[in-house]
mmCIF file of C-alpha atoms and ligand atoms in Angstrom:
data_model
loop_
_atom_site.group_PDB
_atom_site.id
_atom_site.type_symbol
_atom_site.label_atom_id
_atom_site.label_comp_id
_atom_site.label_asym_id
_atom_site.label_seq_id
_atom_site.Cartn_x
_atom_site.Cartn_y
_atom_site.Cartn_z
ATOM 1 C CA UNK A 91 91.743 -122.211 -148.014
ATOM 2 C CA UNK A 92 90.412 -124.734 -150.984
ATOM 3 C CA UNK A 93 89.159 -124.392 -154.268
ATOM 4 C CA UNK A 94 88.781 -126.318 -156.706
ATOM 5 C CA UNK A 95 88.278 -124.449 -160.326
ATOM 6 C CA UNK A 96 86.131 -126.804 -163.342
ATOM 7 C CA UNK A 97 88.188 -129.551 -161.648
ATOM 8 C CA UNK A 98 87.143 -132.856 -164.783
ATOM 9 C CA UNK A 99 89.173 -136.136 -164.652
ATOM 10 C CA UNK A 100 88.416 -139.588 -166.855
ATOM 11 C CA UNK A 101 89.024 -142.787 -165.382
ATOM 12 C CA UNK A 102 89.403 -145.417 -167.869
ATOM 13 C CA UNK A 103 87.819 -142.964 -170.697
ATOM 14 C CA UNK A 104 84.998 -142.806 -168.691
ATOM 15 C CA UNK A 105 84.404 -138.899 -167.417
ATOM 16 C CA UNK A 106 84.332 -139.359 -163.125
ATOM 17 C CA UNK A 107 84.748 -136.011 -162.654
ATOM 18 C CA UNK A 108 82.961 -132.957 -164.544
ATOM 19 C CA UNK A 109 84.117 -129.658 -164.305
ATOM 20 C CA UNK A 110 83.302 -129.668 -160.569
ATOM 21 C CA UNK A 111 83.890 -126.116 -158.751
ATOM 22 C CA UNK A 112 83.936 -125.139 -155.130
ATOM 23 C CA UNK A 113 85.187 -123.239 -152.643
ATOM 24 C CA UNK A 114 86.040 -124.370 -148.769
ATOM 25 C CA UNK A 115 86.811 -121.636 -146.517
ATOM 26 C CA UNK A 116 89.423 -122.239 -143.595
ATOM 27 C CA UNK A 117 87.875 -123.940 -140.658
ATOM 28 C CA UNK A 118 84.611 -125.257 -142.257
ATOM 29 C CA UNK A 119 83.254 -128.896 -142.337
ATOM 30 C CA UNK A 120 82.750 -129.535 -145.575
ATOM 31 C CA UNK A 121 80.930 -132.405 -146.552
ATOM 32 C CA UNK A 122 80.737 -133.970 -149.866
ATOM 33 C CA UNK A 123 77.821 -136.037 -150.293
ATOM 34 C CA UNK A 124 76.553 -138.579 -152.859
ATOM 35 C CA UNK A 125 75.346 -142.284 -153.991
ATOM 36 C CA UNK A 126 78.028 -144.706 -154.445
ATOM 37 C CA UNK A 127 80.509 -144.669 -157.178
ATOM 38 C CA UNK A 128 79.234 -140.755 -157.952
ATOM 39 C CA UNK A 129 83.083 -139.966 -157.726
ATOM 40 C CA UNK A 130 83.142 -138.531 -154.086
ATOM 41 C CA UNK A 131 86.742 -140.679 -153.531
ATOM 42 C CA UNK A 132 88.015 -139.449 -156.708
ATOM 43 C CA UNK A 133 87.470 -135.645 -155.608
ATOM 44 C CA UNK A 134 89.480 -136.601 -152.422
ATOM 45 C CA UNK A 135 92.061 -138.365 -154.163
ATOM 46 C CA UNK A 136 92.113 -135.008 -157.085
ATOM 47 C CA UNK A 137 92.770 -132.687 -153.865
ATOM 48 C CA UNK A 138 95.449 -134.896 -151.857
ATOM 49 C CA UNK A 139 97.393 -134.941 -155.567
ATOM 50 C CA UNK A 140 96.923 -138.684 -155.718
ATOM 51 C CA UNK A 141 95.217 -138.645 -158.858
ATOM 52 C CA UNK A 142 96.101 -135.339 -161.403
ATOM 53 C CA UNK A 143 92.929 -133.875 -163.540
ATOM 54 C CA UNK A 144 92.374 -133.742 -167.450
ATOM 55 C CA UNK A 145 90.725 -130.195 -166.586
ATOM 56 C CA UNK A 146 90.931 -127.426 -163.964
ATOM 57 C CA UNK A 147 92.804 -125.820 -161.060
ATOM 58 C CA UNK A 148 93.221 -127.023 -157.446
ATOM 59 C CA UNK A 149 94.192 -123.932 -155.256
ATOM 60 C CA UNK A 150 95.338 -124.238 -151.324
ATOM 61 C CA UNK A 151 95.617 -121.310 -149.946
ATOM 62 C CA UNK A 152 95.468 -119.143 -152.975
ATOM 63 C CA UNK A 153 98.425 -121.443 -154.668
ATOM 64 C CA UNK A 154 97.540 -123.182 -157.624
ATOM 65 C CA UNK A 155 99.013 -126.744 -157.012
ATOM 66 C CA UNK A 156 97.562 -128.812 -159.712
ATOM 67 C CA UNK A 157 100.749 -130.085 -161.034
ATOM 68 C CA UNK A 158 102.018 -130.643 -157.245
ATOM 69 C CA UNK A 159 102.223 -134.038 -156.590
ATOM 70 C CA UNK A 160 101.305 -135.470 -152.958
ATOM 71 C CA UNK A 161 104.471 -135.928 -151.589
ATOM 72 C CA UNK A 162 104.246 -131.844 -152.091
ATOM 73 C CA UNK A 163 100.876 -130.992 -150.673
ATOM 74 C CA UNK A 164 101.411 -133.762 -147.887
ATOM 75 C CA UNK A 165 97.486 -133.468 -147.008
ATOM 76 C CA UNK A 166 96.472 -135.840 -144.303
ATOM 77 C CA UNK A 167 93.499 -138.199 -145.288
ATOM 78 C CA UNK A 168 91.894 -140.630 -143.199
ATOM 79 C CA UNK A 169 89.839 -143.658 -144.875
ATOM 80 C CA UNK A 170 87.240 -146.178 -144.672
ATOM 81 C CA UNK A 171 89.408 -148.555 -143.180
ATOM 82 C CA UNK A 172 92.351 -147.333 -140.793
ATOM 83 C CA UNK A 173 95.886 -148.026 -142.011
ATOM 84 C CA UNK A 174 97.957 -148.044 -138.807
ATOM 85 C CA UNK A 175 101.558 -149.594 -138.585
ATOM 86 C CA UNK A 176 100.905 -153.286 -136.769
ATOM 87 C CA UNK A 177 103.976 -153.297 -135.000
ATOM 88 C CA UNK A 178 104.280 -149.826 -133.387
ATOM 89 C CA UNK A 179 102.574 -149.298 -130.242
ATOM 90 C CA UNK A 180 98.954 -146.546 -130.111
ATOM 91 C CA UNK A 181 101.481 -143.828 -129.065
ATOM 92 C CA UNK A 182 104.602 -144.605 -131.708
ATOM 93 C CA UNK A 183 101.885 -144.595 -134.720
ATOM 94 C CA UNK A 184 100.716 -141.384 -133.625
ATOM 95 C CA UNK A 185 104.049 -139.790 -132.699
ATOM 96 C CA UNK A 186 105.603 -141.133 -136.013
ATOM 97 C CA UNK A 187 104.713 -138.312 -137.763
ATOM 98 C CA UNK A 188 106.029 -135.523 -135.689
ATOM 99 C CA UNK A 189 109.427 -137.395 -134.974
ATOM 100 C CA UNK A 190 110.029 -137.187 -139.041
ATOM 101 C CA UNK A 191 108.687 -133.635 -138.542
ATOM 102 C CA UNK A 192 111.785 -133.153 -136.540
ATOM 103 C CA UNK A 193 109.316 -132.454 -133.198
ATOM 104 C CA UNK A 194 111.759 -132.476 -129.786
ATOM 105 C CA UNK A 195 109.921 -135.186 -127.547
ATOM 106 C CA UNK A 196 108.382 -132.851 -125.104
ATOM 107 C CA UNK A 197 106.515 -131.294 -127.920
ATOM 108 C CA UNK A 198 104.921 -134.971 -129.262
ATOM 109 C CA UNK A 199 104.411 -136.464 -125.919
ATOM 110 C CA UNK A 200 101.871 -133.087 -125.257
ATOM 111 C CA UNK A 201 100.043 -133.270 -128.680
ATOM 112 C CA UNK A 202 99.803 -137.051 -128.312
ATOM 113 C CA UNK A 203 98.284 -137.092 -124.877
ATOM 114 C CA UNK A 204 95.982 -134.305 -126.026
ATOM 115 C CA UNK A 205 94.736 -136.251 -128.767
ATOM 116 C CA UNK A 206 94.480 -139.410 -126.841
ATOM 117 C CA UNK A 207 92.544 -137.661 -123.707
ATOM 118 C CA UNK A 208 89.971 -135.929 -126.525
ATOM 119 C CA UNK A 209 89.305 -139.290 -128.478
ATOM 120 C CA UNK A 210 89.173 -141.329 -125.279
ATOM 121 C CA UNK A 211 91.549 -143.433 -125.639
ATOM 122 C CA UNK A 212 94.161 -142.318 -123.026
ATOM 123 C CA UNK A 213 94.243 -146.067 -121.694
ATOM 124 C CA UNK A 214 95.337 -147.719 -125.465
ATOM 125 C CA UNK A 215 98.835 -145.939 -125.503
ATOM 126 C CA UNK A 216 100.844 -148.624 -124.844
ATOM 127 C CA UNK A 217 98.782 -151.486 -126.651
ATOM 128 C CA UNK A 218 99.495 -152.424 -130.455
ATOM 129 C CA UNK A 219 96.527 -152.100 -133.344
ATOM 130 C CA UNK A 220 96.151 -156.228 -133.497
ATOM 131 C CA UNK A 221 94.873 -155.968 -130.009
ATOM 132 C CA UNK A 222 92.519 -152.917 -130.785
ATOM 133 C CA UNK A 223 88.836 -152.614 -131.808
ATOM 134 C CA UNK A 224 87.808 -151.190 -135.282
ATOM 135 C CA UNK A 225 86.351 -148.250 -133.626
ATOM 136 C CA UNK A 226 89.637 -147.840 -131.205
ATOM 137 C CA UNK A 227 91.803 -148.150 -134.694
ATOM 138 C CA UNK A 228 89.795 -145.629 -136.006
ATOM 139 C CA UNK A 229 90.127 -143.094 -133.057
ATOM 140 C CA UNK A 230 93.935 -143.699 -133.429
ATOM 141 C CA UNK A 231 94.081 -143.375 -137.561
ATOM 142 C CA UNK A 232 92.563 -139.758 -137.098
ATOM 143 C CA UNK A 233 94.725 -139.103 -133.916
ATOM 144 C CA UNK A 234 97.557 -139.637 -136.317
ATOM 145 C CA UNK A 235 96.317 -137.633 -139.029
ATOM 146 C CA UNK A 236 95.392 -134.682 -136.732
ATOM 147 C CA UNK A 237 98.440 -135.183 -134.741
ATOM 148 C CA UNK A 238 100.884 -132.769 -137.206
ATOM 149 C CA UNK A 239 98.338 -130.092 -137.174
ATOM 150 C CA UNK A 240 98.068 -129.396 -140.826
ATOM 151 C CA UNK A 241 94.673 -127.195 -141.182
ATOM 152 C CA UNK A 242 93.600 -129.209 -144.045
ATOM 153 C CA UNK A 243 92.353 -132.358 -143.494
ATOM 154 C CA UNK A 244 90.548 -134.994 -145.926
ATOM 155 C CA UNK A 245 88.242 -138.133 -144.519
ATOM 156 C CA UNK A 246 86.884 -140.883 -146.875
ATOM 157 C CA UNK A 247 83.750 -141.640 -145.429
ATOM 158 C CA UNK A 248 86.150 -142.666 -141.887
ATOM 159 C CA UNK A 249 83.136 -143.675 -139.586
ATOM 160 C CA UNK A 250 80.895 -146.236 -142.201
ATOM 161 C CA UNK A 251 82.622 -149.401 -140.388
ATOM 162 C CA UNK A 252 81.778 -148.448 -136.841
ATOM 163 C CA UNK A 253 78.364 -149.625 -135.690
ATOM 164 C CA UNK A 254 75.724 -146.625 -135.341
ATOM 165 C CA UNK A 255 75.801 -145.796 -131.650
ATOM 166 C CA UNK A 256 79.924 -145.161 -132.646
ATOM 167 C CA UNK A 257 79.702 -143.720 -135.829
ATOM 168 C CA UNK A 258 77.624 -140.663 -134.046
ATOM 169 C CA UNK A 259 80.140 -141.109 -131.005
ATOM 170 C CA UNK A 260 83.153 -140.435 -133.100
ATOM 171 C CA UNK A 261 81.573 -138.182 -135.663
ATOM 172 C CA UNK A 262 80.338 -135.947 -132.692
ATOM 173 C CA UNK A 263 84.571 -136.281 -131.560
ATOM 174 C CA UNK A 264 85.630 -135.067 -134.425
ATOM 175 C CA UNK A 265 83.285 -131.801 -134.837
ATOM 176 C CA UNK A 266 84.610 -130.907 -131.595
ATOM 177 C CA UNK A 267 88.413 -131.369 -132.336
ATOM 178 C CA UNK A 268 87.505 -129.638 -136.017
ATOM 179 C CA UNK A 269 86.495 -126.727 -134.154
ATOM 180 C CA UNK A 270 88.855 -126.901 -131.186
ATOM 181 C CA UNK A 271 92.022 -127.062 -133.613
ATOM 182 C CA UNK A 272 89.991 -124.531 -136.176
ATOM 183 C CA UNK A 273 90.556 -127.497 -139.270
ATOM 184 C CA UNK A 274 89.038 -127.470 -142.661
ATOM 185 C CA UNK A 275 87.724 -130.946 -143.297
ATOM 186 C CA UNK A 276 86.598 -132.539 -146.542
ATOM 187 C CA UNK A 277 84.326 -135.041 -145.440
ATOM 188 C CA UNK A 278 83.347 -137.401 -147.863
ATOM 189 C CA UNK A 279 79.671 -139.626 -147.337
ATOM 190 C CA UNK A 280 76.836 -141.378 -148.550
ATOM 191 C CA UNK A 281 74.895 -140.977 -145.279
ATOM 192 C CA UNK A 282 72.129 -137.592 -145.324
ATOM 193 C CA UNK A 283 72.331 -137.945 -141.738
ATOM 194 C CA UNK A 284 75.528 -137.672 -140.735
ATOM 195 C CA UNK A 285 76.234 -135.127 -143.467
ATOM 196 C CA UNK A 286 73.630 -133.027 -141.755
ATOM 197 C CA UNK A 287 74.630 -133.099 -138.226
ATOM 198 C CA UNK A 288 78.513 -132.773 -138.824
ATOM 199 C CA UNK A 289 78.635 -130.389 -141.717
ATOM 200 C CA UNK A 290 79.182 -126.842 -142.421
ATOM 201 C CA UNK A 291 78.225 -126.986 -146.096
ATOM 202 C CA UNK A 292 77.099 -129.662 -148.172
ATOM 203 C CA UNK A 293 78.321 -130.093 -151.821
ATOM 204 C CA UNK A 294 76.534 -132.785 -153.483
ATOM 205 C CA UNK A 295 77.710 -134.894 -156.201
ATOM 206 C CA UNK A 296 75.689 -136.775 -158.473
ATOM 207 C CA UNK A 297 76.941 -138.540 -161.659
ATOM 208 C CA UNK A 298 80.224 -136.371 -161.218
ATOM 209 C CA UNK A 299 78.809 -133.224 -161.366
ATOM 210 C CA UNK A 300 77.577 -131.295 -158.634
ATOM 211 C CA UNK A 301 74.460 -130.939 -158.367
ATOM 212 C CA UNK A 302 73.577 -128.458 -155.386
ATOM 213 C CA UNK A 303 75.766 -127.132 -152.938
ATOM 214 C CA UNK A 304 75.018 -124.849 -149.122
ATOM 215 C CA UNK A 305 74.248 -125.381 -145.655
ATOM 216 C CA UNK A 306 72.664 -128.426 -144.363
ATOM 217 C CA UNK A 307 69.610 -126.375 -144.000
ATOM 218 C CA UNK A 308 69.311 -125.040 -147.265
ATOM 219 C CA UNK A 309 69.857 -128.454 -148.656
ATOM 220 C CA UNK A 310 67.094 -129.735 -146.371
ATOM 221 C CA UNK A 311 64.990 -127.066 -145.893
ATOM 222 C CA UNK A 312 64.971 -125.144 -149.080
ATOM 223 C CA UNK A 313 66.617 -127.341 -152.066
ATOM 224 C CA UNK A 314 66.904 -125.316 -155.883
ATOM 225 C CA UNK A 315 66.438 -128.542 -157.370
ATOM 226 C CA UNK A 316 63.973 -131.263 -157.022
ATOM 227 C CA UNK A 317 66.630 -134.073 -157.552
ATOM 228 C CA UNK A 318 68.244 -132.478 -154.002
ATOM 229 C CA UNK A 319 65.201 -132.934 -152.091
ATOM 230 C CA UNK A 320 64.613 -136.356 -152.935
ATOM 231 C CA UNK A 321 68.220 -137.327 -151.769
ATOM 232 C CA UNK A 322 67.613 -135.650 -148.431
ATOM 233 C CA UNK A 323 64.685 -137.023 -148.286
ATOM 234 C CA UNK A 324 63.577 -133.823 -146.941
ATOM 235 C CA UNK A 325 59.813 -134.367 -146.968
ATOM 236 C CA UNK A 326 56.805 -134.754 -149.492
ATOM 237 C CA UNK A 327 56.815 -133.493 -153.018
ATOM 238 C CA UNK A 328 53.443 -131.983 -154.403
ATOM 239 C CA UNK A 329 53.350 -131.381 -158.091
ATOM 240 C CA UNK A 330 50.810 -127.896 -158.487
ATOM 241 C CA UNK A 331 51.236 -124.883 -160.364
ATOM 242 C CA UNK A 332 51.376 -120.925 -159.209
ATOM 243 C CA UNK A 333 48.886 -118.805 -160.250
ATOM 244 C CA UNK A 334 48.590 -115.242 -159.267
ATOM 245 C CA UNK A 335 50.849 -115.853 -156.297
ATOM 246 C CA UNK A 336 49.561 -118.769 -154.933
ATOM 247 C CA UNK A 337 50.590 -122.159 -155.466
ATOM 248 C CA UNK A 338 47.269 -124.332 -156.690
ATOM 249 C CA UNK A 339 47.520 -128.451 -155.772
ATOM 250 C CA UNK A 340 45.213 -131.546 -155.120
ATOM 251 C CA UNK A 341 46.132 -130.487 -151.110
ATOM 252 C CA UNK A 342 44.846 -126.659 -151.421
ATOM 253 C CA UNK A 343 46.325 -123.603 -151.998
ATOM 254 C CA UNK A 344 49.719 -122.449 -150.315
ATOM 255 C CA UNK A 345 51.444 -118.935 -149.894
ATOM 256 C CA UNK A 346 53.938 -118.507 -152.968
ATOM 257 C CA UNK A 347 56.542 -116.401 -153.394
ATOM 258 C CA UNK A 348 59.310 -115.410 -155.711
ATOM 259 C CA UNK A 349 58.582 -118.042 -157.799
ATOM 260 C CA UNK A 350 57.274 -117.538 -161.623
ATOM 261 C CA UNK A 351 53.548 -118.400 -163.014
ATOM 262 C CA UNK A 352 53.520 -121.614 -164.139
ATOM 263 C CA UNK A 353 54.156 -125.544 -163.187
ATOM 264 C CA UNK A 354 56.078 -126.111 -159.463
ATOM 265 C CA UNK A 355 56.759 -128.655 -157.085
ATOM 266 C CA UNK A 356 55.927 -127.515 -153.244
ATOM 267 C CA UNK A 357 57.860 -129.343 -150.176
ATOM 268 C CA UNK A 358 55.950 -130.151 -147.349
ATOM 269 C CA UNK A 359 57.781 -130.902 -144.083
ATOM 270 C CA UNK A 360 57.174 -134.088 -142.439
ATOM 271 C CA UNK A 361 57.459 -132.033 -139.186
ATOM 272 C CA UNK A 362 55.051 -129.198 -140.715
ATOM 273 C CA UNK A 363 51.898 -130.993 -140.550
ATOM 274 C CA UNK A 364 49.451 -131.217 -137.745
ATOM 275 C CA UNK A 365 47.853 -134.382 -137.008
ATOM 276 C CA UNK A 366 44.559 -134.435 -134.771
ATOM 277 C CA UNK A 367 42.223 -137.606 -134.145
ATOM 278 C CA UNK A 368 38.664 -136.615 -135.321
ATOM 279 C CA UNK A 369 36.749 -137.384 -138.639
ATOM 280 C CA UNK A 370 38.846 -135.848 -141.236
ATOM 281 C CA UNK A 371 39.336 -135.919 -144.317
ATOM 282 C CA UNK A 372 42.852 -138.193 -144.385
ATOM 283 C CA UNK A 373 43.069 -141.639 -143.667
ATOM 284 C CA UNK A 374 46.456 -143.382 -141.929
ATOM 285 C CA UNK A 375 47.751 -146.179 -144.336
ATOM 286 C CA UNK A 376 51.133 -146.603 -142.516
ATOM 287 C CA UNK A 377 53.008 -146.038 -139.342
ATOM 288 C CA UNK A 378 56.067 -146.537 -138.364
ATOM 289 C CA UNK A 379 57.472 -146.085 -134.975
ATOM 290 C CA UNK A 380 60.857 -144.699 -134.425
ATOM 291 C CA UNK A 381 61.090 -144.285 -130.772
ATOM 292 C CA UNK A 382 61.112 -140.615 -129.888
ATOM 293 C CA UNK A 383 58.716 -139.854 -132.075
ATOM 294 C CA UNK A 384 56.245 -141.425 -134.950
ATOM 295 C CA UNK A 385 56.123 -141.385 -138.977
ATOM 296 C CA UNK A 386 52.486 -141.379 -140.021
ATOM 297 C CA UNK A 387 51.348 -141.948 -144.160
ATOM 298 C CA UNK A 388 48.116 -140.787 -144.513
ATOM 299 C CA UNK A 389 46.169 -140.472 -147.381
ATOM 300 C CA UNK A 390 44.388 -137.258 -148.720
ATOM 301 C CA UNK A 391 42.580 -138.016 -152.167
ATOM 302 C CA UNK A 392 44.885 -139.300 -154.208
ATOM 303 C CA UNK A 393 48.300 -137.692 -152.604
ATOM 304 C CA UNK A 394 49.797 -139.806 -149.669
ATOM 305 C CA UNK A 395 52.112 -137.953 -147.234
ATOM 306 C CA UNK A 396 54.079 -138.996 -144.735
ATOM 307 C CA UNK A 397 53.678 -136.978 -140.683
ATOM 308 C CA UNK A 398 56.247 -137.292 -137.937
ATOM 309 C CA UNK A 399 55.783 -136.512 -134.782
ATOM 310 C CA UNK A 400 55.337 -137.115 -131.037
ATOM 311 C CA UNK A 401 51.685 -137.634 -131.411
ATOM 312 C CA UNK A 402 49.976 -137.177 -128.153
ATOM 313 C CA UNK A 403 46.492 -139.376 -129.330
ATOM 314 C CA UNK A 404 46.290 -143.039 -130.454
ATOM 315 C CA UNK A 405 46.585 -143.776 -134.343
ATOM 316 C CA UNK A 406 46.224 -146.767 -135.968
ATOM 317 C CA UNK A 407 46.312 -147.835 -139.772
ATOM 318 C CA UNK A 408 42.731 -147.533 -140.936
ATOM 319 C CA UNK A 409 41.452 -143.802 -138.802
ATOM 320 C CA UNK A 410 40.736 -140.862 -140.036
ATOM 321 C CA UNK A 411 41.875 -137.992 -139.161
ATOM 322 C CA UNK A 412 42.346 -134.086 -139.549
ATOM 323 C CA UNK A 413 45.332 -132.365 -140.963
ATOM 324 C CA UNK A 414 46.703 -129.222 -140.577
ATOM 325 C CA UNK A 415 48.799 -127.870 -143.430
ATOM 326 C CA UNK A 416 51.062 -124.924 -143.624
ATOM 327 C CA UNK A 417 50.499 -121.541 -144.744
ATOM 328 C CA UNK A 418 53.610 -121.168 -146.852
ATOM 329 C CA UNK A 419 55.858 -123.932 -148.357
ATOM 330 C CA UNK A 420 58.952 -124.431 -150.203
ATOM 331 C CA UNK A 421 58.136 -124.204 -153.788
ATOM 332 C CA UNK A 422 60.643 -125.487 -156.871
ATOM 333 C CA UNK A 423 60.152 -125.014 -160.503
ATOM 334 C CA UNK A 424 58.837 -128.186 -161.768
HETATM 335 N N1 ATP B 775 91.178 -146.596 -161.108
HETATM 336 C C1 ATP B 775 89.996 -146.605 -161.693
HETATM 337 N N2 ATP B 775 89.846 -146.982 -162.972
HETATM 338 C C2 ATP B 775 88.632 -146.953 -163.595
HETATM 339 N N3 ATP B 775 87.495 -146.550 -162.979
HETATM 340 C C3 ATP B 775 87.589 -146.167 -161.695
HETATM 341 C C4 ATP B 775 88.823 -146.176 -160.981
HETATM 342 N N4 ATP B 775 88.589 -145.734 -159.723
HETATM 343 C C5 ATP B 775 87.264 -145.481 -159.658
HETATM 344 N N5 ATP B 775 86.667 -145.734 -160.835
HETATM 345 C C6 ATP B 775 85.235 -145.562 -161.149
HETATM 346 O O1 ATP B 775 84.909 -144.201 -160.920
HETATM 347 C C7 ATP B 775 83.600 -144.082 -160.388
HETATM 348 C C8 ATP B 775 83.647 -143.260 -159.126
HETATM 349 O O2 ATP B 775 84.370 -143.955 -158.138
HETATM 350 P P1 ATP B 775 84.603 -143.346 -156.687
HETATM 351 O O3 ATP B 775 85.324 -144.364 -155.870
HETATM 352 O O4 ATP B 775 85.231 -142.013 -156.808
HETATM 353 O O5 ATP B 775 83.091 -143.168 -156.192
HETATM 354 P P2 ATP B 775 82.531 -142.938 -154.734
HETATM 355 O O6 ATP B 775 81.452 -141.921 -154.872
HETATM 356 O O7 ATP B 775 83.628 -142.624 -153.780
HETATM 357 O O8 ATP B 775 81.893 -144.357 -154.413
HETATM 358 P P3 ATP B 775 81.757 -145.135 -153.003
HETATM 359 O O9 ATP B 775 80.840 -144.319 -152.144
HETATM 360 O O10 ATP B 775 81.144 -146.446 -153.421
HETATM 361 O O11 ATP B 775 83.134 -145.285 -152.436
HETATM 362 C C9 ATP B 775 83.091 -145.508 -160.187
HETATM 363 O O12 ATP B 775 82.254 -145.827 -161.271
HETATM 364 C C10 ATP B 775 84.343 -146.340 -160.229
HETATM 365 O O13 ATP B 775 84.079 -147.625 -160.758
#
């Protein structure tokens, strides 16, 4: 559906963009994820034609359109903040669209309602966006955007406004109508959370380049490169080395495989440890309680690692206790 080919574009001199490849297929959520100002608005922008690259292709469906400006690609994109027209009513902004479409009015009213009734905001139709809530304009800017049913659809981080509770309200809205209407989405944030509950891939940018790209879980779960698993904050790093198929650190000696003799980094889930009261050999430093369940720092020697779970015993900062590591772990070369 998308694919961008050593896509690199300057700003200013300055490179934004460098030689970043990728490929979306049609009806996947795919996020693009990265710190601020790593160029994840100036990918968007590259692929809606709103900005034109030094370097690279830009294919939709198979047709190069790198030199097609955005009047010609006509991709929808929804933003930050949502850019509604203040005087037309909830409906008119989202019908506007489809009546330059040349759409007979039997045809909008159905998609409008439908849109309405799935964002829940059946009850708004008749109201204008002064009147609205920043979470109501937002369920409206993407009912607009949706509304023509073009399967490609790009969002610039569209929830970071809304409060929490909304933000996973809406997002969760979306994923549905993304699947319902079978859309590819380019999804562009900063938050590892969100990026791992809505997505179906993960490309993440760093300093303009990309630095990893797959699933949520394999981002989480089983990063290539150190610098990924610290931005997911996927769970503790352990410097060692492998030796004769097992990976040697301060914590013991893990399971390795497929990974060459020599200096690695193992990842140890904060989920994957086992915590039980009794005189062990770590000793809690921290906790931190998150309402369903617990994080735990303990101490072990000199390596401190953090534990979260629904721990059935009492812990407090100070106790010892026993820990239970994994067999095998996640190892990266170092
Ligand atoms: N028109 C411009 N002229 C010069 N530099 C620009 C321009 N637009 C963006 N930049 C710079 O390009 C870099 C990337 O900006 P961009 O908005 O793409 O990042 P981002 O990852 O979307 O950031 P954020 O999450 O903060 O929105 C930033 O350093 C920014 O200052």
């Amino acid at each position: 559906m998308l694919e961008l080919v050593n896509v690199s574009k300057k700003l200013d001199r300055q490179s934004i963009i460098q030689s970043v490849s990728f490929r979306t297929p049609k009806g996947c959520f795919h996020t693009i994820l990265g710190d601020s100002g790593t160029g994840k608005t100036t990918l968007l922008k590259l692929i809606a034609g709103l900005e034109k690259p030094e370097e690279g292709h830009i294919l939709l469906e198979g047709r190069d359109v790198t030199a097609v400006p955005a009047e010609g690609r006509r991709i929808p994109m929804i933003f930050q903040q949502p850019l509604l027209f203040p005087h037309l009513t909830v409906y008119q902004n989202i019908a506007f669209g489809l009546e330059t479409a040349g759409w007979n009015k039997g045809k909008i009213r159905n998609q409008v309602q439908a849109l309405l009734a799935v964002l829940q905001i059946s009850e708004l139709e008749l109201r204008i966006p002064g009147t609205l809530s920043g979470g109501q304009q937002q369920r409206v800017s993407i009912a607009r955007a949706l509304a023509p049913g073009n399967p490609l659809v790009l969002m610039d981080e569209p929830f970071s406004s809304l409060d929490p509770s909304l933000r996973r309200e809406l997002g969760q809205q979306v994923k549905t109508l993304q699947r319902q209407m079978n859309l590819t989405v380019i999804f562009v944030t900063h938050d590892v959370t969100e990026a791992l509950q809505l997505s179906d891939e993960i490309l993440l940018l760093k300093e303009g380049k990309v630095l990893e790209s797959g699933t949520p879980q394999e981002l989480y779960e089983r990063p290539k490169k150190m610098a990924t698993a610290r931005f997911m904050e996927a769970g503790n790093l352990v410097e060692g080395s492998v030796v004769k198929g097992e990976f040697h650190c301060e914590l013991g000696c893990f399971l390795s495989v497929g990974i060459p003799e020599g200096p690695a980094t193992g990842l140890i889930p904060e989920r994957g440890i086992c915590v039980t009261s009794g005189d062990g050999d770590a000793r809690i430093i921290d906790i931190r309680y998150l309402g369903k369940s617990r994080r735990v720092k303990v101490l072990v020697g000199d390596i401190s690692l953090w534990i979260e779970g629904d721990f059935q015993c009492d812990l407090s900062i100070g106790q010892t206790v026993e820990i239970r590591l994994p067999e095998q772990i996640h190892l990266m070369y170092s």
